[in-house]
Amino acid sequence: MSEIQDYCVKPVRKLGQNFLTDKNIVAVEIREAEISSKDTVLEIGGGYGALTFELAKVAKKVVSVEIDRDLADVLEERIAKDDVKNVEIICGDALKIDVPAFDKCVSNIPYQISSKIVEMLGRYGKFSLLIMQKEFAQRLVAEPGDKNYSRISILAQFHFVPVFVRKVGRKCFYPSPDVDSGIVKLFPRVKKVKVCDEKLFFKFVTAVFIHKNQKLWKALSHSKRDMVMDKKVLSEIGRKLTDADVKVRVLDIERLARAADEFYGFVKKSC
Ligand code: SAM
């Protein structure tokens, strides 16, 4: 925590500024990420650099994106002071900028934008190791039928094979968040699930998971706002699906992909 106190920048809650202070956890991240000296590593949210400087010791290059101007300045200052040559700080919103090419992403992510970060990383399809809120981590790795199985499980598992590494207690951060965290590894999926239209697939998944305890056709019939379709039409098409009578929460990603493709196929025919 000493470097944080040295700089006296007040943590901004809405930016998820809970800084990692436990060096053992940083060591676990470095070990588990298996970074080689050829890797360019992306870090989302450099903070005070708890992770940045350790990454720099093992990677070819670290690109650290930090939204907070004050923290980006602190990082620049520390880089200059320690004469670290292989760290590039970009002050900006990681969700909005075009990040330079990278091989791996290793980050303690701001919890508020966890879903969006997973979505963004899905577009790059690179191995990622992230510290995130424990509940969120459990949802990423949840399997069909599990109580944590949700839209975000499908989003993550569409692009990655997520693996829960270990819990990280709230005391490992300053200031301590209200909840514990977890380390998750995201391995890019070798065999991707095939869908006719990725965007429509996620729209379908989002709509039906709002009613995940219902049968698929029923969940669809309740989603007229998300699907922007008439309830009767939704219900009619929903009943025609192969898994119409199966509860949403037990459908695996392949069956959801088939359901979405069938659904949009029927919609097309009915137009
Ligand atoms: N890596 C540091 C550490 O481990 O101590 C900081 C981690 S802290 C949980 C998250 C960091 O992400 C904060 O420094 C915050 O300012 C930054 N951040 C929040 N939203 C961001 C965004 N959209 N783009 C880039 N950085 C962001």
Short mmCIF file of C-alpha atoms and ligand atoms in Angstrom, two decimals:
data_model
loop_
_atom_site.label_atom_id
_atom_site.label_comp_id
_atom_site.label_asym_id
_atom_site.label_seq_id
_atom_site.Cartn_x
_atom_site.Cartn_y
_atom_site.Cartn_z
CA MET A 1 0.00 0.00 0.00
CA SER A 2 3.00 2.29 0.50
CA GLU A 3 3.24 3.54 -3.08
CA ILE A 4 -0.47 4.35 -3.03
CA GLN A 5 -0.04 6.44 0.11
CA ASP A 6 3.01 8.13 -1.41
CA TYR A 7 0.92 9.53 -4.22
CA CYS A 8 -2.19 10.46 -2.23
CA VAL A 9 -4.64 10.08 -5.11
CA LYS A 10 -8.09 9.43 -3.66
CA PRO A 11 -9.56 6.15 -5.03
CA VAL A 12 -12.57 6.74 -7.27
CA ARG A 13 -15.23 4.16 -6.50
CA LYS A 14 -17.13 4.44 -9.75
CA LEU A 15 -13.95 3.53 -11.65
CA GLY A 16 -13.54 0.36 -9.61
CA GLN A 17 -10.39 1.65 -7.98
CA ASN A 18 -9.59 -1.12 -5.52
CA PHE A 19 -5.85 -1.50 -5.80
CA LEU A 20 -4.14 -4.82 -5.32
CA THR A 21 -1.75 -4.64 -2.37
CA ASP A 22 -0.94 -8.32 -1.84
CA LYS A 23 2.30 -9.18 -3.61
CA ASN A 24 1.61 -12.93 -3.32
CA ILE A 25 -1.47 -12.53 -5.49
CA VAL A 26 0.53 -10.60 -8.07
CA ALA A 27 3.02 -13.49 -8.07
CA VAL A 28 0.18 -15.98 -8.61
CA GLU A 29 -1.07 -13.95 -11.57
CA ILE A 30 2.37 -13.79 -13.15
CA ARG A 31 2.93 -17.52 -12.66
CA GLU A 32 -0.52 -18.58 -13.89
CA ALA A 33 -0.40 -16.32 -16.97
CA GLU A 34 2.75 -18.11 -18.18
CA ILE A 35 4.04 -15.04 -19.95
CA SER A 36 7.02 -15.45 -22.24
CA SER A 37 9.64 -12.88 -23.16
CA LYS A 38 8.02 -12.74 -26.61
CA ASP A 39 4.60 -11.70 -25.29
CA THR A 40 3.05 -8.28 -25.52
CA VAL A 41 0.66 -8.06 -22.59
CA LEU A 42 -2.41 -5.86 -22.40
CA GLU A 43 -3.36 -4.57 -18.96
CA ILE A 44 -6.75 -2.93 -18.51
CA GLY A 45 -6.54 -0.44 -15.66
CA GLY A 46 -2.94 0.01 -14.59
CA GLY A 47 -3.80 1.79 -11.33
CA TYR A 48 -0.58 2.38 -9.42
CA GLY A 49 1.18 -0.36 -11.30
CA ALA A 50 1.03 -3.20 -8.76
CA LEU A 51 0.79 -5.61 -11.66
CA THR A 52 2.30 -3.48 -14.44
CA PHE A 53 5.86 -3.54 -13.16
CA GLU A 54 5.85 -7.27 -12.42
CA LEU A 55 4.45 -7.96 -15.90
CA ALA A 56 7.20 -5.81 -17.38
CA LYS A 57 9.84 -8.07 -15.79
CA VAL A 58 8.68 -11.12 -17.75
CA ALA A 59 7.01 -9.78 -20.91
CA LYS A 60 8.46 -8.28 -24.05
CA LYS A 61 6.15 -5.33 -23.69
CA VAL A 62 3.26 -4.22 -21.49
CA VAL A 63 0.54 -1.93 -22.79
CA SER A 64 -1.36 -0.56 -19.84
CA VAL A 65 -4.59 1.33 -20.49
CA GLU A 66 -5.69 3.56 -17.62
CA ILE A 67 -8.72 5.83 -17.81
CA ASP A 68 -7.78 8.04 -14.87
CA ARG A 69 -5.44 10.86 -15.94
CA ASP A 70 -3.96 11.22 -12.43
CA LEU A 71 -3.10 7.52 -12.24
CA ALA A 72 -1.72 7.47 -15.78
CA ASP A 73 0.56 10.35 -14.75
CA VAL A 74 1.68 8.47 -11.64
CA LEU A 75 2.47 5.43 -13.78
CA GLU A 76 4.44 7.54 -16.28
CA GLU A 77 6.36 9.06 -13.40
CA ARG A 78 7.20 5.65 -11.93
CA ILE A 79 8.27 4.29 -15.30
CA ALA A 80 10.61 7.22 -15.82
CA LYS A 81 11.99 6.98 -12.28
CA ASP A 82 12.71 3.23 -12.55
CA ASP A 83 13.84 3.60 -16.17
CA VAL A 84 11.47 0.86 -17.33
CA LYS A 85 11.66 0.68 -21.12
CA ASN A 86 9.01 -1.86 -22.08
CA VAL A 87 5.83 -0.31 -20.68
CA GLU A 88 3.51 1.87 -22.71
CA ILE A 89 0.82 3.77 -20.84
CA ILE A 90 -2.27 4.76 -22.75
CA CYS A 91 -4.57 7.13 -20.93
CA GLY A 92 -8.04 6.26 -22.19
CA ASP A 93 -11.11 4.11 -21.92
CA ALA A 94 -10.14 0.52 -22.72
CA LEU A 95 -13.65 -0.09 -24.04
CA LYS A 96 -13.48 2.75 -26.51
CA ILE A 97 -9.97 2.89 -27.87
CA ASP A 98 -8.41 0.61 -30.46
CA VAL A 99 -5.91 -1.26 -28.32
CA PRO A 100 -2.62 -2.15 -30.03
CA ALA A 101 -2.03 -5.81 -30.93
CA PHE A 102 -1.35 -8.02 -27.91
CA ASP A 103 -0.72 -11.70 -27.13
CA LYS A 104 -2.24 -11.96 -23.66
CA CYS A 105 -4.37 -9.83 -21.38
CA VAL A 106 -3.59 -9.85 -17.66
CA SER A 107 -5.62 -7.44 -15.57
CA ASN A 108 -7.31 -6.69 -12.30
CA ILE A 109 -10.39 -5.36 -13.95
CA PRO A 110 -12.70 -2.59 -12.76
CA TYR A 111 -15.74 -4.53 -11.58
CA GLN A 112 -18.30 -2.10 -12.95
CA ILE A 113 -17.46 -2.96 -16.53
CA SER A 114 -16.64 -6.66 -16.19
CA SER A 115 -19.27 -7.82 -18.73
CA LYS A 116 -18.16 -5.28 -21.27
CA ILE A 117 -14.52 -6.27 -20.80
CA VAL A 118 -15.32 -9.95 -21.35
CA GLU A 119 -17.31 -8.97 -24.43
CA MET A 120 -14.41 -6.88 -25.71
CA LEU A 121 -11.85 -9.62 -25.03
CA GLY A 122 -14.09 -12.04 -26.89
CA ARG A 123 -13.54 -9.94 -30.01
CA TYR A 124 -9.76 -10.33 -29.67
CA GLY A 125 -9.88 -14.00 -28.72
CA LYS A 126 -6.59 -13.99 -26.79
CA PHE A 127 -5.72 -15.82 -23.60
CA SER A 128 -6.67 -13.65 -20.64
CA LEU A 129 -6.15 -13.88 -16.91
CA LEU A 130 -8.38 -11.59 -14.91
CA ILE A 131 -9.15 -10.76 -11.32
CA MET A 132 -12.82 -9.99 -11.01
CA GLN A 133 -15.63 -10.08 -8.47
CA LYS A 134 -15.98 -13.66 -7.24
CA GLU A 135 -19.69 -13.88 -8.04
CA PHE A 136 -19.03 -12.67 -11.54
CA ALA A 137 -16.23 -15.23 -11.94
CA GLN A 138 -18.59 -17.98 -10.81
CA ARG A 139 -21.08 -16.92 -13.45
CA LEU A 140 -18.42 -17.07 -16.17
CA VAL A 141 -17.57 -20.68 -15.42
CA ALA A 142 -21.11 -21.85 -14.59
CA GLU A 143 -22.46 -24.84 -16.48
CA PRO A 144 -26.03 -25.58 -17.63
CA GLY A 145 -28.28 -26.23 -14.64
CA ASP A 146 -25.97 -24.40 -12.22
CA LYS A 147 -27.68 -21.57 -10.34
CA ASN A 148 -25.07 -19.10 -11.63
CA TYR A 149 -25.61 -20.11 -15.27
CA SER A 150 -26.60 -16.92 -17.07
CA ARG A 151 -26.20 -14.77 -20.16
CA ILE A 152 -22.61 -13.93 -19.19
CA SER A 153 -21.74 -17.66 -18.97
CA ILE A 154 -22.82 -18.01 -22.60
CA LEU A 155 -21.01 -14.84 -23.65
CA ALA A 156 -17.76 -16.04 -22.05
CA GLN A 157 -18.10 -19.65 -23.14
CA PHE A 158 -18.87 -18.69 -26.71
CA HIS A 159 -15.38 -17.25 -27.05
CA PHE A 160 -13.43 -18.95 -24.28
CA VAL A 161 -13.04 -21.91 -22.01
CA PRO A 162 -13.09 -20.13 -18.62
CA VAL A 163 -11.28 -21.72 -15.68
CA PHE A 164 -11.58 -20.55 -12.07
CA VAL A 165 -8.10 -20.45 -10.52
CA ARG A 166 -8.66 -19.30 -6.94
CA LYS A 167 -10.42 -16.92 -4.62
CA VAL A 168 -8.79 -13.59 -3.69
CA GLY A 169 -9.92 -12.16 -0.37
CA ARG A 170 -11.18 -8.58 -0.16
CA LYS A 171 -8.35 -7.72 2.25
CA CYS A 172 -5.88 -8.05 -0.64
CA PHE A 173 -7.04 -4.67 -1.95
CA TYR A 174 -6.96 -1.07 -0.87
CA PRO A 175 -9.58 0.12 -0.26
CA SER A 176 -11.15 -3.27 0.48
CA PRO A 177 -14.21 -3.89 -1.69
CA ASP A 178 -17.40 -5.25 -0.09
CA VAL A 179 -16.97 -8.60 -1.77
CA ASP A 180 -14.28 -11.19 -2.47
CA SER A 181 -12.67 -11.62 -5.85
CA GLY A 182 -11.50 -14.49 -7.99
CA ILE A 183 -8.84 -15.20 -10.58
CA VAL A 184 -10.14 -16.57 -13.85
CA LYS A 185 -8.25 -17.77 -16.90
CA LEU A 186 -9.94 -17.47 -20.27
CA PHE A 187 -8.55 -19.87 -22.87
CA PRO A 188 -9.60 -19.06 -26.44
CA ARG A 189 -11.96 -21.76 -27.71
CA VAL A 190 -10.33 -23.94 -30.32
CA LYS A 191 -13.64 -25.15 -31.74
CA LYS A 192 -16.09 -22.27 -31.92
CA VAL A 193 -19.83 -22.78 -31.67
CA LYS A 194 -21.39 -22.07 -35.06
CA VAL A 195 -24.27 -19.65 -35.30
CA CYS A 196 -25.77 -17.99 -38.39
CA ASP A 197 -25.48 -14.51 -36.89
CA GLU A 198 -23.49 -13.81 -33.71
CA LYS A 199 -25.28 -10.57 -32.91
CA LEU A 200 -28.73 -12.13 -33.27
CA PHE A 201 -27.60 -15.11 -31.22
CA PHE A 202 -26.66 -12.88 -28.29
CA LYS A 203 -29.89 -10.94 -28.64
CA PHE A 204 -31.79 -14.22 -28.39
CA VAL A 205 -29.71 -15.41 -25.41
CA THR A 206 -30.16 -12.11 -23.59
CA ALA A 207 -33.93 -12.26 -24.12
CA VAL A 208 -34.48 -15.84 -23.00
CA PHE A 209 -32.14 -15.71 -19.99
CA ILE A 210 -34.27 -13.01 -18.41
CA HIS A 211 -36.76 -15.85 -17.90
CA LYS A 212 -34.22 -18.63 -17.49
CA ASN A 213 -36.39 -20.74 -15.16
CA GLN A 214 -39.10 -21.07 -17.76
CA LYS A 215 -39.42 -23.38 -20.74
CA LEU A 216 -37.81 -21.96 -23.84
CA TRP A 217 -41.06 -21.22 -25.69
CA LYS A 218 -42.54 -19.53 -22.63
CA ALA A 219 -39.39 -17.47 -22.04
CA LEU A 220 -39.59 -16.33 -25.65
CA SER A 221 -43.24 -15.42 -25.35
CA HIS A 222 -42.31 -13.08 -22.48
CA SER A 223 -39.58 -11.33 -24.42
CA LYS A 224 -41.55 -9.14 -26.79
CA ARG A 225 -39.71 -6.02 -25.66
CA ASP A 226 -36.22 -7.47 -26.21
CA MET A 227 -37.12 -9.24 -29.43
CA VAL A 228 -39.35 -6.38 -30.62
CA MET A 229 -41.97 -8.86 -31.76
CA ASP A 230 -45.57 -9.67 -31.08
CA LYS A 231 -46.16 -11.99 -28.08
CA LYS A 232 -48.43 -14.31 -30.08
CA VAL A 233 -45.91 -14.69 -32.91
CA LEU A 234 -43.11 -15.30 -30.39
CA SER A 235 -45.15 -17.94 -28.66
CA GLU A 236 -46.09 -19.67 -31.94
CA ILE A 237 -42.52 -19.75 -33.21
CA GLY A 238 -41.18 -20.67 -29.79
CA ARG A 239 -43.37 -23.80 -29.70
CA LYS A 240 -41.88 -24.99 -32.99
CA LEU A 241 -38.31 -25.08 -31.65
CA THR A 242 -36.66 -28.47 -31.02
CA ASP A 243 -36.08 -27.57 -27.36
CA ALA A 244 -39.35 -25.66 -26.90
CA ASP A 245 -40.25 -27.53 -23.72
CA VAL A 246 -36.82 -27.47 -22.10
CA LYS A 247 -36.07 -24.94 -19.39
CA VAL A 248 -33.66 -22.23 -20.53
CA ARG A 249 -31.33 -22.70 -17.57
CA VAL A 250 -30.39 -26.25 -18.60
CA LEU A 251 -29.71 -25.55 -22.28
CA ASP A 252 -26.05 -25.72 -23.17
CA ILE A 253 -24.45 -23.34 -25.63
CA GLU A 254 -24.81 -25.70 -28.63
CA ARG A 255 -28.53 -26.18 -28.01
CA LEU A 256 -28.99 -22.43 -27.56
CA ALA A 257 -27.16 -21.87 -30.85
CA ARG A 258 -29.47 -24.33 -32.58
CA ALA A 259 -32.54 -22.73 -30.96
CA ALA A 260 -31.49 -19.25 -32.09
CA ASP A 261 -30.81 -20.39 -35.64
CA GLU A 262 -34.14 -22.23 -35.79
CA PHE A 263 -35.94 -19.24 -34.33
CA TYR A 264 -34.56 -16.73 -36.84
CA GLY A 265 -35.15 -19.25 -39.63
CA PHE A 266 -38.85 -19.43 -38.73
CA VAL A 267 -39.05 -15.65 -38.37
CA LYS A 268 -37.62 -15.25 -41.90
CA LYS A 269 -40.13 -17.72 -43.31
CA SER A 270 -43.05 -15.98 -41.61
CA CYS A 271 -42.18 -12.58 -43.13
N1 SAM B 1 -4.08 -2.83 -11.84
C1 SAM B 1 -4.25 -2.04 -10.64
C2 SAM B 1 -4.05 -2.92 -9.43
O1 SAM B 1 -4.05 -4.14 -9.60
O2 SAM B 1 -3.92 -2.41 -8.33
C3 SAM B 1 -5.62 -1.33 -10.58
C4 SAM B 1 -6.81 -2.25 -10.58
S1 SAM B 1 -8.33 -1.42 -10.22
C5 SAM B 1 -9.33 -2.80 -9.77
C6 SAM B 1 -9.01 -1.02 -11.81
C7 SAM B 1 -8.33 0.09 -12.57
O3 SAM B 1 -9.00 0.26 -13.82
C8 SAM B 1 -8.38 1.46 -11.91
O4 SAM B 1 -7.09 2.02 -11.89
C9 SAM B 1 -9.32 2.30 -12.78
O5 SAM B 1 -9.01 3.67 -12.81
C10 SAM B 1 -9.12 1.64 -14.14
N2 SAM B 1 -10.27 1.77 -15.06
C11 SAM B 1 -11.60 1.85 -14.75
N3 SAM B 1 -12.33 1.91 -15.87
C12 SAM B 1 -11.47 1.85 -16.91
C13 SAM B 1 -11.61 1.85 -18.33
N4 SAM B 1 -12.82 1.93 -18.90
N5 SAM B 1 -10.50 1.80 -19.11
C14 SAM B 1 -9.27 1.73 -18.54
N6 SAM B 1 -9.06 1.72 -17.20
C15 SAM B 1 -10.14 1.77 -16.40
#
